[in-house]
């Protein structure tokens, strides 16, 4: 999954971070003002979308005994965005049908130096930020926006922060969208998988963000992020996703 | 050295005991300590502001009002008045007048001093077989600071120690841990903005300065005889991997040598 | 009725496991005495600064804790990704079994529930902030030594839209029988709940 841009929106709808990873010139047509407008528009659209969520689904959700309960649990997809620098050949099961593949080229340089490996994840010990499945906080808001040019994924935290990833990968859709039963199950699965990968990825960005927010006393909440550390780590993760 | 595994030398036994002892001590999350230490800087500014305010209100004879407030607080457990958020307080440090700034810095040094004082006690009582406190001369004390004290506090040792063997020491820490995550304008920007931002970071160096003073004091070198200052230095080699662009140099001078 | 009976046993256990697992495997640990010592230096400096006006010291500790709490919560949420608590019962479990465990390696007990289940007490059986601390005589009447904890809790809870009063009720350091913190929910800040959650 190729991430083109990453945006972080604070709880009042202001843009506090945006970065383009795609060096293709056609994407530089938006200037920073446009991004600010984009962020606040999205904030409002997100709110409107949650109002549009069918009441029936919400009612079902509260009834614990209902077998059709929507499961908000997001499975843990290992090593999304992590470089596999420690020769893990035995690890090979992470594929979806969407062309996402492992980054094999990084190897020895960081695995030899134990200190740098520990510091790679900031205050998160171990080789990955988290290893369990988790429940999404985003129950009725917008999670994915698919168009024929790009796909946008949104991850909202309990404190109101939104992490947005815009990806150039496109989810294929069949003609009979209106009738759900006609959507081939493989396409549905692949779309679900994409959302799950995106959620895993964005939660890790949240982990990096929390490290940054916690540890930098100069950072004011709700204000634009200007940390090189944050930039660098995020870029690393995005590169690893390619 | 091959031999039956049971026959450990006395020294190795002590080492093992020491390790086990260290591991059995109660622990807390490192984040808790980092946050606490970093928050002392805004705290120092907040205290200064409150002291200034109460000075002012004393002069304006607001005593009666103050007493009522305290009664109210006791009765209703209303949440106490909060200070500004941390980042604003830190910015105020660089903007306040000289007198206040000096007091803020002195407060930080005092806190560091107390920590340093207790550090040596703590390290004496750990029975570390590698530490010999008897017959410690000044150089050994400085080495103790560079190795053991720094390791306890920051997980790493001082990178370089220079001395003229006549009471002057330079301690270089190129990756001073607590400030690594701080984001300031990097090398991309011009000198002036970088300097301004480094000014903001300077108060954070006062605590280790206080700690050095404290350790020396607890080992016999009184506060009046010791002078310690911290400055930013460039790294000797291009360690671009590390986050913070500058290293720290602590200049320690023992008078009356 | 003990809290663990109010919450289903399995939910309670899984929170406990989450907290312990993160503490064991995902945190860098340091000796608690270093932490105790640092906090002691800070409190002692404050007492000197405010010339033993302990009410002011209490307030200052609270305010310091608040500033820490509003940022600590992001780390906690990123690390655990726990879903929003439906009620204060679950909140109390998360606070004691996960939050306190992960940051301070202690698990306070929860007792003294109010009839409407919106207030409860935390009993700290051990307190890394105050190990081996002895208060001077005048301080035992007025100082809440670990008041920073109240500030941290208040700040963190406020960021997840729970407006609470958090204060000390008793403290062993004051020669009282136990160390107890009371948390009372004033209201849920409904307007600030991010849209998209139910």
XYZ file of C-alpha atoms in Angstrom:
697
model
C 0.000 0.000 0.000
C 1.585 3.200 -1.093
C 0.808 6.072 1.178
C 0.772 9.375 -0.622
C 0.054 11.710 2.227
C -0.503 11.721 5.927
C -2.560 14.309 7.755
C -3.210 14.790 11.429
C -6.247 16.780 12.500
C -6.825 17.966 16.047
C -10.114 17.748 17.828
C -11.324 21.144 16.728
C -10.761 20.369 13.079
C -7.477 22.194 12.634
C -4.670 20.667 10.642
C -1.635 20.031 12.759
C 0.458 17.940 10.415
C 0.584 17.098 6.795
C 3.219 15.470 4.669
C 3.341 14.279 1.106
C 5.371 11.198 0.461
C 4.785 10.937 -3.201
C 7.374 12.948 -5.049
C 5.297 13.063 -8.148
C 4.916 16.664 -9.199
C 1.234 16.500 -9.990
C 0.476 16.206 -6.329
C 2.088 19.500 -5.465
C -0.794 21.446 -6.842
C -2.314 21.934 -3.395
C -0.761 24.646 -1.304
C -0.806 24.729 2.470
C -3.942 26.812 2.645
C -5.750 24.214 0.592
C -4.705 21.594 3.065
C -6.109 23.593 5.939
C -9.422 23.831 4.152
C -9.253 20.165 3.315
C -8.746 19.309 6.953
C -11.656 21.319 8.274
C -13.920 20.107 5.485
C -13.056 16.581 6.358
C -13.725 17.242 10.001
C -17.239 18.356 9.171
C -17.831 15.569 6.684
C -16.744 13.110 9.322
C -19.351 14.486 11.681
C -22.059 14.451 9.059
C -21.219 10.886 8.115
C -21.710 9.761 11.654
C -25.168 11.271 11.641
C -25.909 9.294 8.529
C -25.051 5.960 10.074
C -28.247 3.973 9.967
C -29.897 3.878 13.360
C -30.561 0.209 12.885
C -26.879 -0.594 13.055
C -26.448 1.475 16.168
C -29.342 -0.220 17.888
C -28.007 -3.631 16.942
C -24.649 -2.741 18.374
C -26.092 -2.127 21.820
C -27.817 -5.464 21.908
C -25.087 -7.773 23.004
C -26.949 -10.920 22.148
C -27.470 -10.069 18.551
C -25.528 -12.473 16.321
C -25.270 -9.840 13.624
C -23.276 -7.627 15.885
C -20.751 -5.567 14.040
C -17.373 -6.450 15.253
C -15.291 -3.351 15.808
C -12.281 -5.378 16.647
C -9.344 -4.811 14.398
C -7.002 -7.744 14.140
C -3.345 -7.188 14.683
C -1.455 -7.335 11.423
C 2.167 -7.903 12.309
C 4.944 -5.564 11.323
C 2.927 -3.123 9.284
C 5.372 -0.339 8.561
C 8.247 -1.980 10.390
C 11.465 -2.845 8.675
C 12.273 -6.507 9.014
C 15.903 -6.030 9.791
C 16.495 -9.155 11.809
C 16.474 -11.876 9.253
C 12.957 -13.071 9.856
C 12.704 -15.488 6.996
C 10.358 -17.660 8.916
C 7.859 -14.855 8.786
C 5.923 -14.850 5.574
C 2.242 -14.637 6.132
C 1.515 -11.001 5.751
C -0.080 -10.589 2.438
C -3.333 -9.276 1.240
C -4.456 -9.422 -2.284
C -3.611 -5.822 -2.852
C 0.019 -5.932 -3.764
C 1.326 -5.151 -0.299
C 4.688 -6.778 0.113
C 7.445 -6.926 2.630
C 10.502 -4.785 2.513
C 13.413 -7.181 2.218
C 16.259 -4.888 1.549
C 16.933 -3.480 4.976
C 19.086 -5.780 6.961
C 22.177 -5.791 9.025
C 22.964 -2.204 9.847
C 20.455 -1.680 12.598
C 20.114 -5.175 13.918
C 23.727 -5.275 15.035
C 23.525 -2.222 17.246
C 21.271 -3.159 20.114
C 20.886 0.361 21.383
C 19.596 1.745 18.154
C 17.150 -1.092 17.824
C 15.717 -0.324 21.232
C 15.509 3.343 20.430
C 13.886 2.769 17.111
C 10.478 2.625 18.658
C 11.026 5.392 21.162
C 9.555 4.369 24.457
C 7.937 1.259 23.048
C 10.068 -1.724 23.858
C 10.199 -4.769 21.668
C 10.121 -5.082 17.937
C 6.683 -3.722 17.287
C 4.523 -1.052 18.856
C 1.801 -3.425 19.865
C 0.908 -6.991 19.270
C -2.707 -7.443 20.095
C -5.891 -6.853 18.186
C -7.704 -3.767 19.318
C -11.100 -2.181 19.215
C -11.635 0.771 16.996
C -12.799 3.950 18.700
C -14.375 5.048 15.509
C -17.774 3.464 15.592
C -20.020 5.548 13.462
C -17.712 8.004 11.817
C -16.080 7.887 8.455
C -13.400 5.248 8.130
C -12.670 4.892 4.478
C -13.263 6.982 1.426
C -12.738 5.221 -1.879
C -12.533 6.911 -5.203
C -11.131 5.752 -8.476
C -7.954 7.752 -7.974
C -7.146 7.209 -4.330
C -8.353 5.785 -1.058
C -8.474 7.682 2.194
C -8.384 6.020 5.613
C -9.270 7.711 8.854
C -8.339 6.681 12.390
C -9.820 8.634 15.241
C -8.537 8.428 18.781
C -10.514 8.699 21.967
C -9.196 12.183 22.546
C -10.544 13.422 19.244
C -7.394 13.360 17.205
C -7.773 12.139 13.626
C -5.057 10.474 11.592
C -5.616 10.400 7.861
C -3.757 8.383 5.308
C -4.269 8.927 1.622
C -3.189 6.002 -0.436
C -2.811 5.680 -4.153
C -4.071 2.132 -4.099
C -7.578 1.834 -5.336
C -10.199 -0.563 -4.151
C -11.828 -2.219 -7.125
C -15.579 -2.204 -7.076
C -18.116 -4.082 -9.066
C -21.060 -2.567 -10.906
C -23.746 -3.830 -8.605
C -22.821 -1.744 -5.607
C -26.361 -1.071 -4.553
C -27.078 -4.700 -3.939
C -24.555 -5.857 -1.387
C -25.008 -9.525 -2.041
C -23.562 -9.178 -5.486
C -20.216 -7.824 -4.383
C -17.752 -10.681 -4.795
C -16.458 -11.756 -1.458
C -12.817 -11.416 -2.476
C -13.220 -7.751 -3.220
C -14.968 -7.217 0.064
C -12.240 -9.079 1.878
C -9.527 -7.105 0.205
C -11.247 -3.864 1.043
C -11.606 -4.934 4.655
C -7.999 -5.957 4.785
C -6.941 -2.590 3.466
C -8.862 -0.849 6.191
C -7.311 -3.116 8.780
C -3.813 -2.511 7.519
C -4.493 1.194 7.485
C -5.827 1.068 11.028
C -2.772 -0.793 12.229
C -0.525 1.679 10.464
C -2.341 4.712 11.776
C -2.349 3.398 15.305
C 1.420 3.179 15.062
C 1.539 6.751 13.871
C -0.519 7.522 16.963
C 2.089 5.729 19.067
C 4.857 7.811 17.532
C 2.771 10.929 18.057
C 2.162 10.099 21.696
C 5.871 9.607 22.233
C 6.463 12.984 20.696
C 3.690 14.755 22.614
C 4.781 13.255 25.872
C 8.427 13.793 25.606
C 8.664 17.221 24.082
C 7.705 19.878 26.594
C 7.818 22.500 23.864
C 4.956 20.976 22.022
C 1.626 22.624 22.646
C -1.417 20.444 22.297
C -3.573 21.354 19.313
C -0.761 23.259 17.638
C 1.092 22.216 14.480
C 3.668 19.508 14.917
C 7.136 20.504 13.932
C 9.311 17.698 15.135
C 11.994 16.246 12.921
C 11.923 13.035 14.909
C 8.239 12.567 14.190
C 8.824 13.336 10.498
C 11.652 10.904 10.231
C 9.926 8.039 11.982
C 6.771 8.486 9.955
C 8.734 8.566 6.718
C 10.515 5.377 7.751
C 7.221 3.638 8.339
C 5.766 4.812 5.060
C 8.846 3.675 3.180
C 8.595 0.303 4.825
C 5.066 -0.094 3.620
C 6.071 0.076 0.001
C 39.276 -19.842 32.408
C 37.985 -23.390 32.435
C 37.151 -25.110 35.612
C 34.220 -26.493 37.542
C 31.355 -23.989 37.225
C 30.735 -24.040 40.961
C 34.053 -22.388 41.799
C 33.282 -18.706 41.331
C 35.829 -16.253 42.530
C 34.908 -14.052 45.410
C 34.646 -11.111 43.069
C 32.305 -12.901 40.713
C 30.114 -13.905 43.608
C 29.890 -10.301 44.701
C 29.036 -9.292 41.151
C 26.275 -11.849 41.017
C 24.913 -10.783 44.359
C 24.958 -7.212 43.224
C 23.081 -8.055 40.040
C 20.456 -10.005 41.913
C 20.088 -7.201 44.386
C 19.605 -4.675 41.623
C 17.014 -6.793 39.930
C 15.060 -7.364 43.107
C 14.622 -3.667 43.803
C 11.172 -2.289 43.111
C 10.892 -0.623 39.742
C 8.830 1.996 38.031
C 8.368 2.942 34.410
C 11.194 5.081 33.087
C 8.638 7.356 31.491
C 7.416 8.367 34.920
C 10.849 9.654 35.885
C 11.435 11.371 32.550
C 8.119 13.163 32.732
C 8.687 14.190 36.316
C 12.124 15.609 35.567
C 11.036 17.440 32.449
C 8.056 18.917 34.223
C 10.234 20.524 36.892
C 11.254 23.273 34.502
C 7.745 24.601 33.887
C 7.112 23.965 37.578
C 9.939 26.251 38.557
C 8.495 29.033 36.430
C 4.998 28.467 37.798
C 6.297 28.700 41.361
C 8.080 31.920 40.543
C 4.922 33.395 39.110
C 2.869 32.438 42.135
C 5.468 33.879 44.452
C 5.481 37.095 42.466
C 1.713 37.258 42.566
C 1.508 36.755 46.278
C 4.183 39.392 46.774
C 2.074 41.748 44.740
C -1.142 40.986 46.556
C 0.545 41.326 49.909
C 1.557 44.789 48.898
C -2.001 45.518 47.894
C -3.385 44.249 51.184
C -5.456 41.428 49.882
C -4.860 39.281 52.925
C -8.468 38.931 53.910
C -9.405 37.682 50.500
C -6.733 35.038 50.640
C -7.961 33.639 53.916
C -11.479 33.287 52.659
C -10.253 31.412 49.652
C -8.483 28.876 51.789
C -11.555 28.242 53.908
C -13.646 27.725 50.850
C -11.131 25.296 49.454
C -11.143 23.195 52.549
C -14.881 22.960 52.686
C -15.694 22.204 49.121
C -12.597 20.503 47.673
C -12.753 22.731 44.656
C -10.024 21.972 42.187
C -7.075 24.268 42.828
C -6.239 27.001 40.407
C -4.194 25.552 37.567
C -1.137 27.049 35.972
C -0.606 27.611 32.305
C 0.259 24.590 30.217
C 3.866 23.482 30.272
C 4.975 24.809 26.939
C 3.750 28.307 27.719
C 5.554 28.288 31.037
C 8.782 27.286 29.334
C 8.480 30.129 26.886
C 7.896 32.519 29.740
C 11.224 31.571 31.242
C 13.078 33.018 28.307
C 10.889 36.109 28.283
C 10.823 37.049 31.941
C 13.135 39.577 33.540
C 16.660 38.779 34.690
C 15.843 38.600 38.352
C 13.065 36.080 37.915
C 15.144 34.073 35.508
C 17.950 33.775 38.008
C 15.550 32.614 40.675
C 14.045 30.011 38.379
C 17.482 28.692 37.527
C 18.543 28.649 41.125
C 15.454 26.672 42.035
C 16.279 24.092 39.395
C 19.837 23.852 40.606
C 18.622 23.308 44.137
C 16.421 20.471 43.054
C 19.355 18.949 41.177
C 21.570 19.498 44.192
C 19.286 17.507 46.437
C 19.085 14.736 43.896
C 22.871 14.664 43.595
C 23.309 14.572 47.351
C 21.108 11.553 47.705
C 22.589 9.854 44.648
C 25.884 9.170 46.281
C 24.178 7.772 49.359
C 22.091 5.580 47.136
C 25.098 4.319 45.256
C 27.110 3.713 48.409
C 24.408 1.501 49.779
C 24.067 -0.636 46.711
C 27.313 -2.404 47.593
C 28.523 -2.303 44.059
C 31.733 -4.345 44.096
C 33.213 -2.062 41.460
C 32.971 1.029 43.577
C 35.528 1.862 46.216
C 34.634 4.970 48.148
C 37.604 5.012 50.465
C 40.513 7.103 49.271
C 38.550 8.740 46.537
C 40.444 11.713 45.265
C 38.932 14.376 43.096
C 39.701 12.604 39.869
C 38.116 9.399 41.078
C 35.072 11.317 42.234
C 34.722 12.874 38.802
C 35.040 9.464 37.230
C 32.390 8.225 39.630
C 30.100 10.984 38.396
C 30.857 10.229 34.783
C 30.333 6.522 35.071
C 28.043 5.540 37.891
C 25.946 8.603 38.562
C 25.269 9.255 34.905
C 24.530 5.600 34.285
C 21.952 5.483 37.087
C 20.218 8.613 35.932
C 20.445 8.489 32.173
C 21.367 4.922 31.317
C 24.640 5.913 29.733
C 28.003 7.296 30.766
C 29.565 10.641 30.031
C 31.230 10.439 26.642
C 34.410 12.295 27.418
C 36.197 13.699 30.460
C 38.958 16.252 30.166
C 40.994 17.671 32.993
C 44.010 19.776 33.613
C 44.685 17.873 36.830
C 44.495 21.133 38.704
C 40.839 21.288 39.545
C 39.256 22.007 36.183
C 37.163 19.407 34.419
C 35.138 19.241 31.260
C 32.479 16.578 30.997
C 31.108 15.996 27.527
C 27.785 14.334 26.925
C 27.056 14.313 23.212
C 23.710 12.587 23.504
C 22.313 14.017 26.710
C 19.299 11.849 27.044
C 16.518 14.008 28.451
C 16.722 16.527 25.642
C 16.981 14.135 22.711
C 13.262 14.206 21.894
C 13.107 17.980 21.965
C 12.368 19.456 18.620
C 14.056 22.672 17.776
C 14.771 24.146 14.408
C 17.501 21.986 12.959
C 20.500 22.863 10.880
C 18.249 23.910 8.060
C 17.440 27.193 9.662
C 19.739 30.101 10.270
C 21.941 30.699 13.290
C 19.623 33.122 14.971
C 16.519 30.942 15.178
C 18.607 28.036 16.302
C 20.121 30.158 19.035
C 16.736 31.317 20.194
C 15.486 27.781 20.384
C 18.606 26.607 22.195
C 17.931 29.318 24.757
C 14.644 27.602 25.492
C 16.422 24.337 26.125
C 19.055 25.819 28.412
C 17.018 25.671 31.635
C 16.827 21.911 31.187
C 20.560 21.711 31.719
C 20.390 23.269 35.142
C 19.262 20.079 36.792
C 22.322 18.012 35.849
C 24.473 20.980 36.868
C 22.802 20.861 40.269
C 23.284 17.114 40.401
C 27.024 17.430 39.823
C 27.203 20.051 42.545
C 25.229 17.816 44.858
C 27.395 14.762 44.358
C 30.569 16.743 44.923
C 29.107 18.287 48.038
C 28.140 14.943 49.514
C 31.674 13.706 48.961
C 33.305 16.623 50.700
C 33.540 19.447 48.213
C 31.363 22.261 49.488
C 29.066 24.239 47.305
C 31.147 27.375 47.695
C 34.249 25.684 46.355
C 32.595 24.262 43.278
C 31.493 26.060 40.170
C 29.688 24.273 37.372
C 28.264 25.545 34.109
C 26.694 23.860 31.111
C 26.967 24.920 27.495
C 26.094 23.548 24.112
C 28.851 22.121 21.967
C 28.935 20.667 18.528
C 29.362 16.992 18.174
C 32.855 15.924 17.173
C 31.692 13.667 14.354
C 28.661 13.708 12.171
C 26.280 11.718 14.328
C 23.315 12.733 12.293
C 21.300 9.784 13.486
C 20.859 11.240 16.918
C 18.009 13.656 17.269
C 19.190 16.695 19.126
C 21.712 18.697 17.105
C 24.017 19.661 19.946
C 25.911 17.977 22.743
C 26.416 19.332 26.232
C 29.647 20.254 27.948
C 29.768 20.653 31.721
C 32.603 22.822 32.935
C 33.431 22.032 36.537
C 35.910 24.045 38.476
C 37.076 23.258 41.989
C 38.484 26.292 43.719
C 40.916 26.169 46.571
C 42.602 23.181 45.094
C -20.093 -5.034 47.032
C -16.520 -5.302 45.802
C -15.851 -3.802 42.438
C -14.608 -6.989 40.902
C -18.018 -8.474 41.451
C -19.639 -5.582 39.697
C -17.542 -6.089 36.617
C -17.635 -9.527 35.103
C -14.725 -11.646 36.219
C -13.417 -12.191 32.731
C -13.370 -8.509 31.852
C -11.569 -7.749 35.057
C -9.026 -10.449 34.443
C -8.326 -9.371 30.907
C -7.614 -5.814 32.030
C -5.264 -7.178 34.628
C -3.473 -9.258 32.030
C -3.202 -6.324 29.640
C -1.673 -4.162 32.328
C 0.764 -6.793 33.464
C 1.814 -7.743 29.984
C 2.606 -4.200 29.018
C 4.495 -3.655 32.258
C 6.527 -6.814 31.838
C 7.416 -6.614 28.189
C 6.922 -3.182 26.855
C 8.387 -0.788 29.372
C 11.877 0.357 30.244
C 12.221 0.124 33.977
C 14.312 2.049 36.455
C 14.844 1.681 40.177
C 11.958 3.107 42.120
C 14.250 4.721 44.647
C 15.581 7.076 42.023
C 12.036 8.129 41.324
C 11.258 8.511 45.025
C 14.359 10.594 45.517
C 13.615 12.914 42.608
C 10.056 13.497 43.762
C 11.291 14.105 47.288
C 13.715 16.749 46.070
C 10.884 18.490 44.232
C 8.483 18.499 47.190
C 11.176 19.665 49.544
C 12.098 22.517 47.237
C 8.462 23.562 47.013
C 8.144 23.573 50.791
C 11.130 25.867 50.999
C 9.837 28.137 48.251
C 6.383 28.541 49.738
C 7.853 28.837 53.211
C 5.972 25.887 54.530
C 2.571 27.116 53.418
C 1.458 23.593 52.656
C -1.791 24.547 50.990
C 0.186 26.267 48.296
C 2.481 23.282 47.955
C -0.547 21.018 47.532
C -1.928 23.275 44.820
C 1.356 23.443 43.014
C 1.772 19.675 43.050
C -1.749 19.301 41.713
C -1.110 21.745 38.912
C 2.146 20.036 37.971
C 0.333 16.727 37.898
C -2.388 18.166 35.694
C 0.123 19.267 33.068
C 1.638 15.799 33.090
C -1.743 14.069 32.975
C -3.042 15.795 29.843
C -0.089 14.394 27.911
C 0.246 11.079 29.673
C -3.204 10.033 28.506
C -2.157 10.015 24.839
C 0.659 7.635 25.601
C -1.651 5.427 27.614
C -4.259 5.291 24.863
C -1.758 4.675 22.094
C -0.147 1.920 24.076
C -3.277 0.098 25.175
C -5.961 1.176 22.681
C -8.592 0.394 25.273
C -12.121 1.245 24.244
C -14.067 3.979 25.987
C -15.355 2.941 29.401
C -19.122 2.698 29.631
C -19.262 3.695 33.258
C -17.162 4.639 36.226
C -16.902 1.040 37.324
C -14.939 0.137 34.256
C -13.034 3.396 34.469
C -11.898 2.506 37.955
C -10.692 -0.891 36.779
C -8.761 0.597 33.885
C -7.152 3.167 36.152
C -6.036 0.695 38.766
C -5.238 -2.403 36.733
C -3.722 -0.783 33.646
C -2.719 2.797 34.206
C -1.182 2.540 37.661
C 0.353 -0.794 36.762
C 2.008 0.409 33.588
C 3.450 3.602 34.995
C 4.091 2.905 38.647
C 3.859 -0.865 38.916
C 1.227 -0.739 41.633
C -2.392 -1.832 41.653
C -4.503 0.241 44.050
C -7.730 -1.205 45.412
C -11.092 0.284 44.576
C -13.656 0.694 47.373
C -16.264 2.997 48.868
C -18.543 3.254 45.924
C -21.172 5.927 46.155
C -24.786 4.702 45.794
C -25.045 6.091 42.285
C -21.718 4.544 41.249
C -20.239 7.844 40.221
C -17.622 8.148 42.942
C -15.104 5.732 44.356
C -11.925 5.601 46.377
C -8.512 4.277 45.507
C -6.587 2.709 48.345
C -2.855 2.732 47.700
C -1.211 -0.097 49.554
C 2.183 0.949 48.295
C 3.276 4.266 46.936
C 6.602 4.609 45.110
C 6.452 8.365 45.543
C 6.666 8.182 49.292
C 8.702 5.109 50.215
C 10.684 5.812 53.373
C 9.454 9.391 53.584
C 8.742 10.965 56.936
C 6.921 14.236 57.192
C 7.879 16.956 59.642
C 5.305 17.635 62.362
C 3.688 20.703 60.845
C 3.404 19.031 57.476
C 1.441 16.095 58.828
C -1.520 18.374 59.399
C -1.709 19.956 55.981
C 0.526 18.503 53.308
C -0.745 15.939 50.826
C 2.631 14.592 49.823
C 1.531 12.679 46.730
C -0.912 15.289 45.502
C 0.722 15.161 42.099
C -1.217 11.930 41.531
C -4.518 13.758 41.898
C -3.461 16.260 39.284
C -2.349 13.549 36.878
C -5.651 11.707 37.244
C -7.712 14.825 36.792
C -5.795 15.929 33.698
C -5.926 12.525 32.086
C -9.637 12.005 32.772
C -10.472 15.450 31.474
C -8.857 14.640 28.141
C -11.221 11.706 27.750
C -14.149 13.964 28.480
C -14.714 13.007 32.114
C -14.862 15.973 34.441
C -13.896 14.618 37.851
C -12.940 15.859 41.268
C -9.875 14.047 42.497
C -8.517 14.593 45.971
C -6.806 12.888 48.865
C -8.858 11.668 51.785
C -6.143 10.212 53.959
C -2.455 9.407 53.800
C -0.280 7.004 55.762
C 2.398 9.679 55.895
C 0.067 11.684 58.068
C -0.204 8.802 60.512
C -3.624 7.972 59.183
C -4.617 4.328 58.717
C -4.420 4.190 54.935
C -3.686 6.190 51.810
C -6.934 6.981 50.055
C -7.756 9.074 46.985
C -11.344 9.905 46.142
C -12.497 10.274 42.540
C -15.928 11.709 41.819
C -17.438 12.164 38.414
C -19.022 15.581 38.015
C -20.186 15.220 34.515
C -19.358 13.738 31.164
C -18.283 16.453 28.778
C -20.659 15.332 26.094
C -19.985 18.238 23.782
C -16.362 17.348 23.559
C -16.759 13.680 22.812
C -15.309 13.154 19.364
C -17.982 12.573 16.809
C -18.107 9.058 15.569
C -18.286 7.386 18.927
C -21.556 6.285 20.357
